[in-house]
Structures are given as structure tokens and as C-alpha cells.
Amino acid sequence: MNYLEQNIKLIHDMKLDNMENSFKHITGLKKTLLTINKSAIKIPESRQTYHTNTGNYLIRYDTINSTNKVSDREKYLLQLLILSNCIRRVSFYDLPLKIQQKYARANDYRAYIYEILPLRNARFDRLRKIKKDTPLNYSALCLIEGVELANQVFKRFTTYKGYYYFLPDSLELIANYVWKKHTATLNDIANFYLDNMLIRPKIYGKNMPLNRDEEVTYIISVLKALNDSGWWKKYDINIKRNGQLRRNKLQDVNGNTLVITEEKRKIKST
């Protein structure tokens, strides 16, 4: 039994950490992973391709279906499979020389080519930190799982304006502000951060500057994504609607307005 067959058995058994839960709640994830492994097995041996360093199977995902197109939903699922260490994006130079020459002649550098990894090393536990069906946030992913993995996940899916990496220490500025004010709107926090951060974020993707409103919107999206992952819990702060607060509710602010507030964690007694 080669590792692709072992992968298919593991998918059916669903016994890896958080695998069953991921397949149950993320529509299409199990089907996409099965399709990738089964399609690779079906390729005639003379046409199978392998990673030049690892020897693992390679699959071109955008030729699996009859349309030769990848939907937005499939792109999202591919990101999750990269994040969970089921597949890895392959660079042009990881391909066998004959395949490089083939794609170069066709000017086909945007092919969706992935290395299929042995699922015994999969990390479905990482998906616990992802809010269901919410687009991944590059900046938050850098902080949660590291820059290298975030770049792998987002390599093919960057927007024209690029993404930003904030140093973890710089976000303590936000925590200190919340501890001082107890509660603040996300808009106020984003503006305060932009005015006071000492270290500018690094850019990943094309360096096209954002205007002030776009910067505020971007920071707010990062704040929300970090909250969804539980990042702010270590600072005893949380994002809620103003109307949900029992203490430190902001006056003259709509109850539906999202705020970030100081919230002590309850420590369970043992």
C-alpha cells in the first residue's frame, strides 16, 4: 500500500486529531481531499510526476475537473488543506525539468500544482482556530501559525494590494490601550494603532499603499480574525457588541457597534 492509498484510508476512517470535526463542519473539504488523492492514483504510471526533492506525488488541481477552472470555494478549501499540512504549493523549480519546459513553452506559470503529503503528518488541529467559512486573514495567520506557513497558504491567493505582517510585540500597544480605556470601538483602536505604532508592518505581495480608510478597515479585519482564533484571550480582552457588555459599556455608542473590551478570563478551579 503506497502512501496515497494510506491517505484515502485515513480520510475514510477520520481518526486523526480534529479530522472528523473538520470534515463535518467545512463543506467540501473531505471531498476535495479525496479527489486530490484519488485523481493522483488514477494517473497512468508513465504520466505521474513527483517532487524533485521529496519524491512525493504532484497533482495539477485545475485539470482535475472538466472545466479546468478553480472556483472561489475550491481556492478556499485548498488554502485550508495547505494550512492543515495535507498538500503543499509547489514552485516552478520544484517540478521535474521536462514539466518545467512544458509549462514554460505554454507560458503556463499559474498552474495549480500541489505536492500531496502523507496524511499521517496532517494538522487538522490548526483548523480549530479558523472561523467556519470565513476567509483566512493573512496578518492573523502570520501571528498564529508563523510567516512561512502564511506565505505558503496565501502565495497564489494574494490581492493586488498585498498583505501585511505585524510583529507580535507591536500589538501589545492595542492591549495596553484597552487596559487603560477598558473599552473602545474597533474604529478607535485601529486609528490609535495607526497613529502610534513604532514599527511599520512588512508587506507581502505588491507594495501598493492603502489610503487611511483602507488601512483602518484592514486593521479592523485583523483584530476580528485574531479574536476568532482566541489570540486576545492571553491579554484578557475580547471583542463584543457594545450592548452585550455588563461593565464598561460605552455611552452614546450604538449597542450593535463592535468594541474591544477588557474581560478577565475565568480560571476554572481544579
Short mmCIF file of C-alpha atoms in Angstrom, two decimals:
data_model
loop_
_atom_site.label_atom_id
_atom_site.label_comp_id
_atom_site.label_asym_id
_atom_site.label_seq_id
_atom_site.Cartn_x
_atom_site.Cartn_y
_atom_site.Cartn_z
CA MET A 1 0.00 0.00 0.00
CA ASN A 2 1.58 3.29 -1.09
CA TYR A 3 1.03 6.48 0.87
CA LEU A 4 -1.80 7.71 -1.40
CA GLU A 5 -3.77 4.56 -0.59
CA GLN A 6 -2.97 5.09 3.09
CA ASN A 7 -4.19 8.67 2.74
CA ILE A 8 -7.52 7.52 1.32
CA LYS A 9 -7.94 5.03 4.15
CA LEU A 10 -7.21 7.75 6.73
CA ILE A 11 -9.77 10.05 5.08
CA HIS A 12 -12.45 7.35 5.30
CA ASP A 13 -11.53 6.41 8.87
CA MET A 14 -11.42 10.06 10.03
CA LYS A 15 -9.42 9.21 13.16
CA LEU A 16 -6.78 11.94 13.01
CA ASP A 17 -6.98 14.78 15.51
CA ASN A 18 -9.91 17.10 14.58
CA MET A 19 -10.29 15.44 11.15
CA GLU A 20 -13.87 14.25 11.60
CA ASN A 21 -14.93 17.59 13.05
CA SER A 22 -13.29 19.45 10.14
CA PHE A 23 -14.94 17.25 7.52
CA LYS A 24 -18.31 17.56 9.23
CA HIS A 25 -18.36 21.34 9.52
CA ILE A 26 -16.41 22.51 6.46
CA THR A 27 -18.47 21.64 3.39
CA GLY A 28 -16.42 20.16 0.56
CA LEU A 29 -13.18 19.68 2.49
CA LYS A 30 -13.34 15.88 2.63
CA LYS A 31 -14.48 15.62 -1.00
CA THR A 32 -11.67 17.88 -2.22
CA LEU A 33 -9.01 15.95 -0.32
CA LEU A 34 -10.36 12.62 -1.58
CA THR A 35 -10.48 13.94 -5.14
CA ILE A 36 -6.84 15.03 -4.99
CA ASN A 37 -5.59 11.66 -3.73
CA LYS A 38 -7.84 9.50 -5.94
CA SER A 39 -7.03 11.53 -9.06
CA ALA A 40 -3.31 11.10 -8.47
CA ILE A 41 -3.71 7.33 -8.16
CA LYS A 42 -5.67 7.16 -11.43
CA ILE A 43 -2.95 8.90 -13.45
CA PRO A 44 -1.12 6.30 -15.59
CA GLU A 45 2.31 5.49 -14.17
CA SER A 46 4.07 6.87 -17.26
CA ARG A 47 2.44 10.29 -16.69
CA GLN A 48 2.81 10.52 -12.91
CA THR A 49 5.09 13.29 -11.66
CA TYR A 50 6.99 13.58 -8.41
CA HIS A 51 8.57 16.35 -6.34
CA THR A 52 12.25 16.52 -7.25
CA ASN A 53 13.39 16.58 -3.60
CA THR A 54 10.85 14.59 -1.61
CA GLY A 55 9.65 12.11 -4.23
CA ASN A 56 6.00 12.75 -3.24
CA TYR A 57 3.26 12.76 -5.88
CA LEU A 58 2.36 16.01 -7.63
CA ILE A 59 -1.12 16.86 -8.86
CA ARG A 60 -2.34 19.69 -11.06
CA TYR A 61 -5.63 20.61 -9.44
CA ASP A 62 -7.03 22.87 -12.17
CA THR A 63 -7.13 19.97 -14.65
CA ILE A 64 -8.97 17.53 -12.36
CA ASN A 65 -12.46 18.70 -13.39
CA SER A 66 -13.84 19.13 -16.88
CA THR A 67 -13.99 22.95 -16.72
CA ASN A 68 -10.27 23.39 -15.99
CA LYS A 69 -11.28 26.19 -13.63
CA VAL A 70 -10.95 26.57 -9.87
CA SER A 71 -13.90 28.17 -8.08
CA ASP A 72 -13.54 30.62 -5.20
CA ARG A 73 -14.82 27.92 -2.85
CA GLU A 74 -12.20 25.46 -4.08
CA LYS A 75 -9.47 28.08 -3.61
CA TYR A 76 -10.59 28.48 0.00
CA LEU A 77 -10.57 24.71 0.56
CA LEU A 78 -7.10 24.44 -0.98
CA GLN A 79 -5.91 27.07 1.49
CA LEU A 80 -7.32 25.03 4.37
CA LEU A 81 -5.63 21.88 3.06
CA ILE A 82 -2.30 23.72 2.88
CA LEU A 83 -2.84 25.05 6.39
CA SER A 84 -3.60 21.55 7.68
CA ASN A 85 -0.47 20.09 6.01
CA CYS A 86 -2.37 17.86 3.56
CA ILE A 87 -0.88 19.46 0.45
CA ARG A 88 1.89 21.95 -0.28
CA ARG A 89 2.10 24.53 -3.03
CA VAL A 90 4.84 23.68 -5.49
CA SER A 91 7.10 26.26 -7.09
CA PHE A 92 8.03 26.08 -10.75
CA TYR A 93 11.56 24.98 -9.82
CA ASP A 94 10.34 22.03 -7.75
CA LEU A 95 8.99 20.41 -10.92
CA PRO A 96 10.89 17.85 -13.00
CA LEU A 97 12.82 19.54 -15.82
CA LYS A 98 10.58 18.16 -18.58
CA ILE A 99 7.49 19.55 -16.84
CA GLN A 100 9.23 22.91 -16.37
CA GLN A 101 9.97 23.06 -20.08
CA LYS A 102 6.39 22.09 -20.95
CA TYR A 103 4.85 24.86 -18.84
CA ALA A 104 7.48 27.38 -19.94
CA ARG A 105 6.67 26.76 -23.61
CA ALA A 106 2.97 27.27 -22.88
CA ASN A 107 3.68 30.28 -20.62
CA ASP A 108 1.68 28.36 -18.01
CA TYR A 109 3.20 29.57 -14.76
CA ARG A 110 -0.11 29.87 -12.91
CA ALA A 111 -0.90 26.17 -12.85
CA TYR A 112 -2.40 24.90 -9.59
CA ILE A 113 0.25 22.29 -8.85
CA TYR A 114 0.46 20.75 -5.38
CA GLU A 115 2.58 18.18 -3.62
CA ILE A 116 0.38 15.58 -1.95
CA LEU A 117 1.67 14.99 1.57
CA PRO A 118 1.31 11.85 3.73
CA LEU A 119 -1.75 12.46 5.91
CA ARG A 120 -0.18 10.79 8.92
CA ASN A 121 1.51 14.17 9.42
CA ALA A 122 -1.65 16.26 8.84
CA ARG A 123 -2.52 19.10 11.23
CA PHE A 124 -6.30 19.37 11.26
CA ASP A 125 -5.97 20.73 14.80
CA ARG A 126 -4.97 24.06 13.21
CA LEU A 127 -8.48 24.38 11.78
CA ARG A 128 -9.90 24.74 15.31
CA LYS A 129 -8.66 28.33 15.22
CA ILE A 130 -10.45 29.09 11.95
CA LYS A 131 -13.97 30.50 11.98
CA LYS A 132 -16.18 28.42 9.69
CA ASP A 133 -16.46 29.67 6.10
CA THR A 134 -14.67 32.93 6.96
CA PRO A 135 -11.88 33.91 4.53
CA LEU A 136 -8.46 33.45 6.03
CA ASN A 137 -6.68 36.59 7.21
CA TYR A 138 -3.01 36.69 6.24
CA SER A 139 -1.87 39.00 9.03
CA ALA A 140 -3.64 36.96 11.70
CA LEU A 141 -2.31 33.70 10.27
CA CYS A 142 1.26 35.03 10.41
CA LEU A 143 0.85 35.65 14.13
CA ILE A 144 -0.95 32.38 14.88
CA GLU A 145 1.00 29.89 12.73
CA GLY A 146 4.08 31.76 11.54
CA VAL A 147 5.09 33.75 8.46
CA GLU A 148 6.40 30.78 6.44
CA LEU A 149 3.13 28.87 6.61
CA ALA A 150 1.05 32.00 5.99
CA ASN A 151 3.08 32.72 2.85
CA GLN A 152 2.54 29.14 1.69
CA VAL A 153 -1.22 29.42 2.23
CA PHE A 154 -1.53 32.81 0.51
CA LYS A 155 1.05 32.55 -2.28
CA ARG A 156 -1.48 32.02 -5.03
CA PHE A 157 -4.30 34.00 -3.50
CA THR A 158 -2.84 37.45 -2.76
CA THR A 159 -4.88 40.51 -3.72
CA TYR A 160 -3.41 43.28 -5.83
CA LYS A 161 -2.79 45.39 -2.71
CA GLY A 162 -0.89 42.68 -0.88
CA TYR A 163 -0.94 41.70 2.79
CA TYR A 164 0.83 42.93 5.90
CA TYR A 165 2.79 41.23 8.67
CA PHE A 166 2.66 42.89 12.08
CA LEU A 167 5.23 42.00 14.73
CA PRO A 168 3.57 40.41 17.79
CA ASP A 169 5.14 42.95 20.14
CA SER A 170 3.59 45.84 18.23
CA LEU A 171 0.09 44.52 19.01
CA GLU A 172 0.74 44.90 22.72
CA LEU A 173 0.14 48.58 22.05
CA ILE A 174 -3.51 47.67 21.49
CA ALA A 175 -3.71 45.61 24.67
CA ASN A 176 -2.22 48.44 26.72
CA TYR A 177 -4.72 50.89 25.22
CA VAL A 178 -7.67 48.63 26.08
CA TRP A 179 -6.42 48.10 29.63
CA LYS A 180 -6.25 51.89 30.01
CA LYS A 181 -9.62 52.68 28.41
CA HIS A 182 -11.35 49.42 29.46
CA THR A 183 -13.49 49.54 26.28
CA ALA A 184 -13.02 51.12 22.85
CA THR A 185 -14.64 50.81 19.44
CA LEU A 186 -12.72 48.90 16.80
CA ASN A 187 -12.55 52.07 14.72
CA ASP A 188 -10.95 53.99 17.60
CA ILE A 189 -8.48 51.18 18.25
CA ALA A 190 -7.48 50.96 14.57
CA ASN A 191 -6.89 54.72 14.35
CA PHE A 192 -4.93 54.74 17.61
CA TYR A 193 -2.75 51.87 16.39
CA LEU A 194 -2.02 53.51 13.06
CA ASP A 195 -1.07 56.79 14.77
CA ASN A 196 1.14 55.23 17.45
CA MET A 197 2.78 52.05 16.15
CA LEU A 198 6.55 52.43 16.05
CA ILE A 199 7.32 49.56 13.66
CA ARG A 200 5.62 49.64 10.27
CA PRO A 201 4.34 46.27 9.01
CA LYS A 202 6.19 44.28 6.40
CA ILE A 203 4.49 43.81 3.04
CA TYR A 204 3.81 40.50 1.33
CA GLY A 205 2.62 40.85 -2.25
CA LYS A 206 2.62 44.01 -4.33
CA ASN A 207 3.52 47.14 -2.41
CA MET A 208 0.56 49.36 -3.26
CA PRO A 209 -0.12 51.86 -0.47
CA LEU A 210 -3.52 51.93 1.20
CA ASN A 211 -5.35 55.15 1.93
CA ARG A 212 -6.34 55.91 5.53
CA ASP A 213 -9.83 54.38 5.30
CA GLU A 214 -8.41 51.22 3.74
CA GLU A 215 -5.78 51.00 6.48
CA VAL A 216 -8.43 51.32 9.20
CA THR A 217 -10.59 48.66 7.51
CA TYR A 218 -7.59 46.35 7.20
CA ILE A 219 -6.60 46.72 10.86
CA ILE A 220 -10.19 46.03 11.95
CA SER A 221 -10.23 42.83 9.86
CA VAL A 222 -7.03 41.70 11.61
CA LEU A 223 -8.47 42.49 15.05
CA LYS A 224 -11.57 40.39 14.27
CA ALA A 225 -9.59 37.47 12.83
CA LEU A 226 -7.31 37.37 15.87
CA ASN A 227 -10.34 37.42 18.14
CA ASP A 228 -11.90 34.49 16.27
CA SER A 229 -8.71 32.49 16.89
CA GLY A 230 -8.63 33.31 20.60
CA TRP A 231 -5.46 35.42 20.28
CA TRP A 232 -6.65 38.20 22.59
CA LYS A 233 -7.51 35.85 25.46
CA LYS A 234 -3.94 35.94 26.72
CA TYR A 235 -4.36 39.70 27.19
CA ASP A 236 -7.75 39.30 28.90
CA ILE A 237 -9.51 41.30 26.20
CA ASN A 238 -12.34 40.34 23.88
CA ILE A 239 -14.43 41.73 21.02
CA LYS A 240 -18.16 42.01 21.64
CA ARG A 241 -21.12 44.18 20.73
CA ASN A 242 -21.41 47.19 22.99
CA GLY A 243 -24.93 46.16 24.04
CA GLN A 244 -23.61 42.83 25.36
CA LEU A 245 -21.38 44.45 27.96
CA ARG A 246 -22.38 44.39 31.61
CA ARG A 247 -19.44 46.53 32.65
CA ASN A 248 -17.56 49.30 30.87
CA LYS A 249 -20.31 49.80 28.27
CA LEU A 250 -19.63 52.81 26.08
CA GLN A 251 -22.21 55.57 26.38
CA ASP A 252 -23.55 57.27 23.24
CA VAL A 253 -22.41 54.27 21.18
CA ASN A 254 -24.92 52.02 19.41
CA GLY A 255 -25.49 48.67 21.08
CA ASN A 256 -24.66 46.80 17.85
CA THR A 257 -21.28 48.52 17.49
CA LEU A 258 -18.34 46.12 17.88
CA VAL A 259 -16.00 47.09 20.69
CA ILE A 260 -12.87 45.58 22.19
CA THR A 261 -13.09 45.35 25.94
CA GLU A 262 -11.15 44.27 28.98
CA GLU A 263 -12.53 40.91 30.09
CA LYS A 264 -10.87 38.83 32.77
CA ARG A 265 -10.80 35.12 31.99
CA LYS A 266 -12.48 32.80 34.42
CA ILE A 267 -9.92 30.38 35.84
CA LYS A 268 -11.51 27.01 36.49
CA SER A 269 -10.74 25.52 39.88
CA THR A 270 -9.17 22.08 39.89
#
